[in-house]
Coordinates of C-alpha atoms and ligand atoms in Angstrom, one line a residue:
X1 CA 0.0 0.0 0.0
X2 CA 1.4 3.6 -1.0
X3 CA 2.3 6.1 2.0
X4 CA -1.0 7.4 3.2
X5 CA 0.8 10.1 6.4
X6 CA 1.6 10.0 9.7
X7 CA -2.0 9.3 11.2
X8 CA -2.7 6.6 8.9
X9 CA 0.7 5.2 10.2
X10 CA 1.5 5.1 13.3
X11 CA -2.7 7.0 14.4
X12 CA -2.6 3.8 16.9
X13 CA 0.0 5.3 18.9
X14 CA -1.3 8.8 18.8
X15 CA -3.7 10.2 21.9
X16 CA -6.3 11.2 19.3
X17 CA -10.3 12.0 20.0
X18 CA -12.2 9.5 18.1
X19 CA -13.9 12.5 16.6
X20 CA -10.8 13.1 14.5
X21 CA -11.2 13.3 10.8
X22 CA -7.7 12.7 9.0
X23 CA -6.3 15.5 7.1
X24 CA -3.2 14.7 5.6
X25 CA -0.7 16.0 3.2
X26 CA 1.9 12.8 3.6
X27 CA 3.6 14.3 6.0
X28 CA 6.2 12.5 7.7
X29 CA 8.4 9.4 6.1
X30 CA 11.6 11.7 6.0
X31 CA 14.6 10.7 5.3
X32 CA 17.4 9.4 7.8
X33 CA 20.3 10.4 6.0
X34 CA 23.7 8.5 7.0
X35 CA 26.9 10.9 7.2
X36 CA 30.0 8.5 7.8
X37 CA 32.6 11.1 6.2
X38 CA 31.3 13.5 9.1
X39 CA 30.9 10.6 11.5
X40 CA 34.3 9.9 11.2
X41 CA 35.2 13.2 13.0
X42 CA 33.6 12.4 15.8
X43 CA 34.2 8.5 15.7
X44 CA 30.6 7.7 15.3
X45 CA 28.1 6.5 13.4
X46 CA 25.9 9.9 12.4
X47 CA 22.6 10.4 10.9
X48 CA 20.5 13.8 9.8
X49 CA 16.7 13.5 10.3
X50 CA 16.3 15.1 7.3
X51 CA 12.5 16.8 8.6
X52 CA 12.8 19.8 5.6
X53 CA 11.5 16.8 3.5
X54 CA 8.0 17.5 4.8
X55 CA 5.4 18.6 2.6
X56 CA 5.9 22.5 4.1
X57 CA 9.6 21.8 4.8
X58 CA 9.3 21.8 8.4
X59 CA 8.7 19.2 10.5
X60 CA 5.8 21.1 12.1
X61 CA 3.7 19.0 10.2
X62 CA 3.8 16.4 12.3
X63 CA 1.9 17.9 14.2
X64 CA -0.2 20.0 12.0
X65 CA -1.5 16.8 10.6
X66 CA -2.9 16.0 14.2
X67 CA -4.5 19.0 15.4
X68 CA -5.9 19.8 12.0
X69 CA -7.6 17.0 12.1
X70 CA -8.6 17.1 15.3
X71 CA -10.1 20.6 14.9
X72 CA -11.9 19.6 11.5
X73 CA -13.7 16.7 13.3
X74 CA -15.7 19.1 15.9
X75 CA -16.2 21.2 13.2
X76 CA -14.4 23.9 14.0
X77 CA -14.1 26.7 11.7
X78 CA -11.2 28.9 12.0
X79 CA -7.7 28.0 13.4
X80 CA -4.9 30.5 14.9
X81 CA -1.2 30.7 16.1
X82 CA 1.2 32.3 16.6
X83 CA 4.5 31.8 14.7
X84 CA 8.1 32.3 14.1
X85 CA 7.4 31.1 10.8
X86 CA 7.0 27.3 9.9
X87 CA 4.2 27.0 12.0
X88 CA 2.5 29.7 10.0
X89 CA 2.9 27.7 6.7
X90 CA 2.1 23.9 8.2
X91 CA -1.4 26.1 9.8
X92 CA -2.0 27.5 6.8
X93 CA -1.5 24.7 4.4
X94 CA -3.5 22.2 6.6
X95 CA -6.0 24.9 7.1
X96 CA -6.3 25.2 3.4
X97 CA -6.5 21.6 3.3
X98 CA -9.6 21.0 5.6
X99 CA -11.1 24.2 3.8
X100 CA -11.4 26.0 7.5
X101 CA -10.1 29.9 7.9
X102 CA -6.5 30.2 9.5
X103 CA -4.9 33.0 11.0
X104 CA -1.4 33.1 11.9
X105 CA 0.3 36.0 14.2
X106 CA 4.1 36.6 13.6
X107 CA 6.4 39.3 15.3
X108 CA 6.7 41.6 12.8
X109 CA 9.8 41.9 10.5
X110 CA 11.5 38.4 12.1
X111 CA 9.7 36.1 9.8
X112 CA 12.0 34.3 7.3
X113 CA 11.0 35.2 3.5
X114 CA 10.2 31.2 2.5
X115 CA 8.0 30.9 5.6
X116 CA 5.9 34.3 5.1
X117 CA 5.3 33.2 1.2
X118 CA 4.5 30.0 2.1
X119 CA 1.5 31.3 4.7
X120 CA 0.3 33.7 2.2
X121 CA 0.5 30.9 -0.8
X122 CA -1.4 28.7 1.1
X123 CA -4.1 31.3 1.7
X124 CA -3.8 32.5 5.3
X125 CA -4.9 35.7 6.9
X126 CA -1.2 36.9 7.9
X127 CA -0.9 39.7 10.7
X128 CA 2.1 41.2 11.5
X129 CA 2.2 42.0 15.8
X130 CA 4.5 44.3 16.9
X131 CA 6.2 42.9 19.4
X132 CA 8.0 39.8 20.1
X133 CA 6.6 35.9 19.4
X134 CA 5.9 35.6 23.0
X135 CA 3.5 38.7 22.7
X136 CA 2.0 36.8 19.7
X137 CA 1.7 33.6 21.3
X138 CA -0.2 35.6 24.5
X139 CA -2.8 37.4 22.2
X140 CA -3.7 33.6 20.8
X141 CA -3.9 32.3 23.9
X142 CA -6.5 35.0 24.8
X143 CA -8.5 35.2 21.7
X144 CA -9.1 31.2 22.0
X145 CA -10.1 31.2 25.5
X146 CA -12.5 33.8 24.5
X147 CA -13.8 32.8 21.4
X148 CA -14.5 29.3 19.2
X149 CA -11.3 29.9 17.6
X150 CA -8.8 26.8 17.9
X151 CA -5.4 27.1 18.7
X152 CA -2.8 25.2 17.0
X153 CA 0.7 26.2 18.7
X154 CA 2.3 23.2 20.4
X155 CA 0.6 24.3 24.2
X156 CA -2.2 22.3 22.0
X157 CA -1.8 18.5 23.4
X158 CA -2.3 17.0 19.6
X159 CA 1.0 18.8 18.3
X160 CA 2.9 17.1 20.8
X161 CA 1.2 13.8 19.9
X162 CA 1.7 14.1 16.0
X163 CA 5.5 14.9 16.8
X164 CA 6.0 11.7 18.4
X165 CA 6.0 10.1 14.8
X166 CA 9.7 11.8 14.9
X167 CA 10.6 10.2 17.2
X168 CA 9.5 6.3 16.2
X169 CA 10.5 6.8 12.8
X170 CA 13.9 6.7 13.5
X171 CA 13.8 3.6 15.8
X172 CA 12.3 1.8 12.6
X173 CA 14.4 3.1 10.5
X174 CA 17.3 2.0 13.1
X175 CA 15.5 -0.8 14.6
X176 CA 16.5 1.0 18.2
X177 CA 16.8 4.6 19.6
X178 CA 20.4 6.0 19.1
X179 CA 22.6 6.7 21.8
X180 CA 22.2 10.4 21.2
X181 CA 19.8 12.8 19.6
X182 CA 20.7 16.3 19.0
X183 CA 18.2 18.9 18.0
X184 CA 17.7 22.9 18.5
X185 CA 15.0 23.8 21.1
X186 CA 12.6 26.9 21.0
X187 CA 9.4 27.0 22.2
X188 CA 10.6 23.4 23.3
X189 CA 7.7 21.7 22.0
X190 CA 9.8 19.2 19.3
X191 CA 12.3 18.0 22.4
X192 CA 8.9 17.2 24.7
X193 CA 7.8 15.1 21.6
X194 CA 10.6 13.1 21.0
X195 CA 11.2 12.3 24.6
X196 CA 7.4 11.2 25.0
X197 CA 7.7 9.4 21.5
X198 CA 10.7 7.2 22.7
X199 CA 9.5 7.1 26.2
X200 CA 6.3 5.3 24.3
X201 CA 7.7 3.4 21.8
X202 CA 10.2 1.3 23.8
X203 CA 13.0 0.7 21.6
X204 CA 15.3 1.9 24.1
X205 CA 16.0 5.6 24.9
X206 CA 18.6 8.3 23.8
X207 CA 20.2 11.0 25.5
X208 CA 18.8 14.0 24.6
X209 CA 21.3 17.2 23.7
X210 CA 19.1 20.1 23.3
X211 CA 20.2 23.3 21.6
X212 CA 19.4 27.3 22.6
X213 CA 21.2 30.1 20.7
X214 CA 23.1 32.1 23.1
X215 CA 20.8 35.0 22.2
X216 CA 17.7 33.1 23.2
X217 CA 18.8 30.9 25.6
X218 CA 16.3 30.7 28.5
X219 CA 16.2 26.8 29.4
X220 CA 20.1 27.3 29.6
X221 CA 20.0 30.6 32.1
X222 CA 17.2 29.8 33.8
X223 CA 15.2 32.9 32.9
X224 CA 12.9 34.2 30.1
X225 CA 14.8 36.5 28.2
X226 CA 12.5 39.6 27.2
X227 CA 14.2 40.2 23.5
X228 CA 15.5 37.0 22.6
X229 CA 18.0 37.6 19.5
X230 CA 19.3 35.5 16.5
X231 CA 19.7 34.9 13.4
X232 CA 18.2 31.3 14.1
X233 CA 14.8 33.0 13.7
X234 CA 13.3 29.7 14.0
X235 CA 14.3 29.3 17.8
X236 CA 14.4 33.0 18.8
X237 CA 11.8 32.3 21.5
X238 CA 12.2 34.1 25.0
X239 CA 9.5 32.3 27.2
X240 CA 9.3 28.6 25.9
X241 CA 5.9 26.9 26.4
X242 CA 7.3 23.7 27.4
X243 CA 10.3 25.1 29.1
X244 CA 9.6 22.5 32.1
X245 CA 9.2 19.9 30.0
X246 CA 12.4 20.3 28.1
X247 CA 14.5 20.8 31.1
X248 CA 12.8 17.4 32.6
X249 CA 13.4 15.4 28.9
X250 CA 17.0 16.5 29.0
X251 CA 17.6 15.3 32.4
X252 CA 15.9 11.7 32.7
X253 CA 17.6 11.5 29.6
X254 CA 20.5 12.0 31.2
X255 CA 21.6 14.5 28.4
X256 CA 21.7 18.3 28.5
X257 CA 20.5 22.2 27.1
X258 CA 23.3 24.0 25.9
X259 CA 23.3 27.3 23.8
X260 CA 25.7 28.2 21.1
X261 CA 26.5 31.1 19.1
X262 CA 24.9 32.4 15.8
X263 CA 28.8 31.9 14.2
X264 CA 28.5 28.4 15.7
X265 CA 25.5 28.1 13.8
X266 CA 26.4 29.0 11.1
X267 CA 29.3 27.1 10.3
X268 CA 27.1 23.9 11.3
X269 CA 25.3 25.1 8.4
X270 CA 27.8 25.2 6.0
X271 CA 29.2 21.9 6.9
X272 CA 25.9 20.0 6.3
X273 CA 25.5 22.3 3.3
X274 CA 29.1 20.7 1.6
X275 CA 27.7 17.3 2.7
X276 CA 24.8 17.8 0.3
X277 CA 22.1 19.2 3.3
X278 CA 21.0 22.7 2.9
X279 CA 18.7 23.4 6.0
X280 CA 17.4 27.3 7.6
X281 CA 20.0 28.1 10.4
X282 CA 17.9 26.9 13.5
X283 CA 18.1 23.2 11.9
X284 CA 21.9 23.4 12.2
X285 CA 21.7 24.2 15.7
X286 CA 21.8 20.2 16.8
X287 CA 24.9 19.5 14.8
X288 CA 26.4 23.0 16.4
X289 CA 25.8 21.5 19.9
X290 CA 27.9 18.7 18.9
X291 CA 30.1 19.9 17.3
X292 CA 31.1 22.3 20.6
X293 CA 30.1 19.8 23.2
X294 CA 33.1 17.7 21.1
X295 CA 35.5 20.0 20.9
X296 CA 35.4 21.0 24.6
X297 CA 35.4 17.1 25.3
X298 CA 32.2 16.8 26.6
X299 CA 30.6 14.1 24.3
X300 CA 31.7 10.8 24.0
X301 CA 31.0 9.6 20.9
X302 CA 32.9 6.8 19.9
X303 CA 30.8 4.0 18.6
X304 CA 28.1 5.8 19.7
X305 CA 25.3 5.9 17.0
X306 CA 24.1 9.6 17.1
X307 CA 20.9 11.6 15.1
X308 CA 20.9 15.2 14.7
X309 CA 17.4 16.0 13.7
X310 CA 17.4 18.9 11.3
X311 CA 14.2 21.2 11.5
X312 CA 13.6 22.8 8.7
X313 CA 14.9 23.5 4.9
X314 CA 17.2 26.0 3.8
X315 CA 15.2 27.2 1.2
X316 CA 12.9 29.0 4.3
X317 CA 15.6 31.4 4.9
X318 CA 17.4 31.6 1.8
X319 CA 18.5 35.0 2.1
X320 CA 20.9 34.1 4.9
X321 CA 23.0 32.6 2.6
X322 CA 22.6 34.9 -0.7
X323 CA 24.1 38.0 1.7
X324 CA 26.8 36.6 2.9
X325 CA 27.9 35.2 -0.6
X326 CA 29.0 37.3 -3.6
X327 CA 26.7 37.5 -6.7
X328 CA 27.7 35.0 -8.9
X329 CA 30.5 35.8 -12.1
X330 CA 28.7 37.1 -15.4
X331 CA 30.1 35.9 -18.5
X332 CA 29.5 36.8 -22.2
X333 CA 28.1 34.0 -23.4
X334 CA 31.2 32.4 -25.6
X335 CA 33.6 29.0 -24.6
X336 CA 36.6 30.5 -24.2
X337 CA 35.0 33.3 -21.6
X338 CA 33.6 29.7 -19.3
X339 CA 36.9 28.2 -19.6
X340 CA 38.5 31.6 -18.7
X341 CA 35.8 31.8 -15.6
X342 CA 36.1 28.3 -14.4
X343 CA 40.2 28.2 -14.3
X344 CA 40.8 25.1 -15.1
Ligands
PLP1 C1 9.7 25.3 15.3 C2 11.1 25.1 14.9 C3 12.1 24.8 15.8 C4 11.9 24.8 17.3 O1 11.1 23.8 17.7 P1 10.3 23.9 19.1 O2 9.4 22.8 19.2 O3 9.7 25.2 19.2 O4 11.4 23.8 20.2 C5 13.4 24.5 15.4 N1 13.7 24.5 14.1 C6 12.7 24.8 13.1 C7 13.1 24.8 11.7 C8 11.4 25.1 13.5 O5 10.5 25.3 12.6

């Protein structure tokens, strides 16, 4: 039988109301990439969850999927959130997929350029709040306490639940948790998911390394930060929703929050970008942790088998890389000018 999404696949493991209609977009089934030539730095066996293979290029549809479809099966007829981005896209696209309004709040002028046209292509009402995504993420709260609206940020139980599938994916694909999973941590709803996905799935359990930008690091200081900044726009969340939960998955996992810097970042980015991985800055975030908690000697990796999970596709945030590169050569169009260009 052909790929039919995540609820169709793994719906049995999922808390889901029995009112829940299915909409899908095949969301999920991403790929588990292997990367022994960087592997072999660290002496183990790596892996990128590749999640920018979802049908927005986030792996917020996970759990789109599931509160989408819960929503649509009470017959709810508008759906809100607030957003650093993806979210807005995976709403609007399931929205536009169950034919119900959606609304998405982002802080204005801090939304990636791939993730605003993707919530406009897909047909959402787009507002622009001046303030922070924390402020956003308040006025949401409010408007659905108040009003039939549904929320569909990750304080909504069914996101969590869809995001599981991250989480037993890989132990198919590896027949067993790794020893390590490495991912960036925001509103800290994807690290709650994975931890509750392995917790349930009982193919063993990893240590959790989750991973704050120094500029929006709360779970790391132990304090909301009022302006979070970075260029990780992705993860430039100041009061984290699950904030508890994170700090509780890292520790029975008997892994850690750390933060790195936007340069960090960055470079993670361009390593996975010359193995063949282009993902948005946040998604490098995991493989940033690594990389630092290696080269201070804090990881022991040898033999271990380790998954970064990767967020989100670089072509959310393409602009990131198109400034910091020059414009590529022009060139009359004759041989002799290509074979002058090239330098062979
Ligand atoms: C949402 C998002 C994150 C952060 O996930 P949380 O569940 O908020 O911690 C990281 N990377 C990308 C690409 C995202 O879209």
């Amino acid at each position: 039988m052909t790929y039919q999404g995540l609820i169709q696949r793994y719906g049995r493991y999922l808390d889901l109301p029995d009112h829940t209609k299915t909409i899908s977009l095949l969301e999920g089934n991403t790929p588990l990439i292997p990367m022994p030539r960087l592997g072999r730095q660290f002496g183990c066996e790596l892996f990128v969850k590749f999640e920018g293979a979802n049908p927005t290029g986030s792996f917020k549809d996970r759990g789109m999927t599931a509160a989408i479809s819960e929503a649509a099966g009470r017959a709810v007829q508008t759906v809100i959130c607030a957003s650093t981005g993806n979210t807005a896209a995976s709403a609007a696209a399931y929205a536009a997929r169950a034919g119900l309004r959606g609304i998405v709040l982002i802080p204005e002028g801090k939304v990636a350029v791939g993730k605003l046209a993707g919530a406009i292509a897909y047909g959402a009402e787009v507002i622009q709040v001046q303030g922070s995504f924390d402020d956003a993420l308040s006025l949401v709260v409010e408007i659905t306490q108040k009003t039939p609206i549904a929320l569909v940020n990750s304080i909504n139980p069914f996101r969590i639940e869809g995001q599981k599938t991250g989480a037993f994916e890989i132990c198919d694909d590896l027949g067993s948790a790794p020893d390590w999973l490495c991912l960036p941590v925001g509103n800290a709803g994807n690290i709650t998911s994975y931890w509750a996905g392995f917790k349930q799935y009982q193919k063993g359990l990893p240590q959790i390394l989750g991973v704050q930008a120094a500029g929006a690091a709360p779970l790391v200081l132990g304090h909301p930060v009022e302006k979070p900044d970075t260029i990780a726009t992705a993860i430039r969340i100041g009061k984290p929703a699950r904030g508890e939960q994170a700090l509780d998955a890292a520790h029975e996992s008997n892994g850690r929050i750390i933060a790195v810097t936007d340069e960090q970042i960055l470079a993670a980015q361009k390593i996975l970008s010359a193995e063949g991985v282009w993902v948005e800055p946040a998604s490098a975030a995991g493989l940033a942790g690594l990389l630092a908690e290696s080269a201070a000697g804090r990881f022991e990796a040898e033999g271990k088998r380790v998954v970064v999970v990767c967020t989100g596709h670089g072509m959310k945030d393409p602009s990131i890389i198109t400034e910091s590169f020059r414009s590529p050569k022009i060139i009359p169009s004759t041989y002799n000018a290509l074979l002058d260009a090239i330098k062979l």
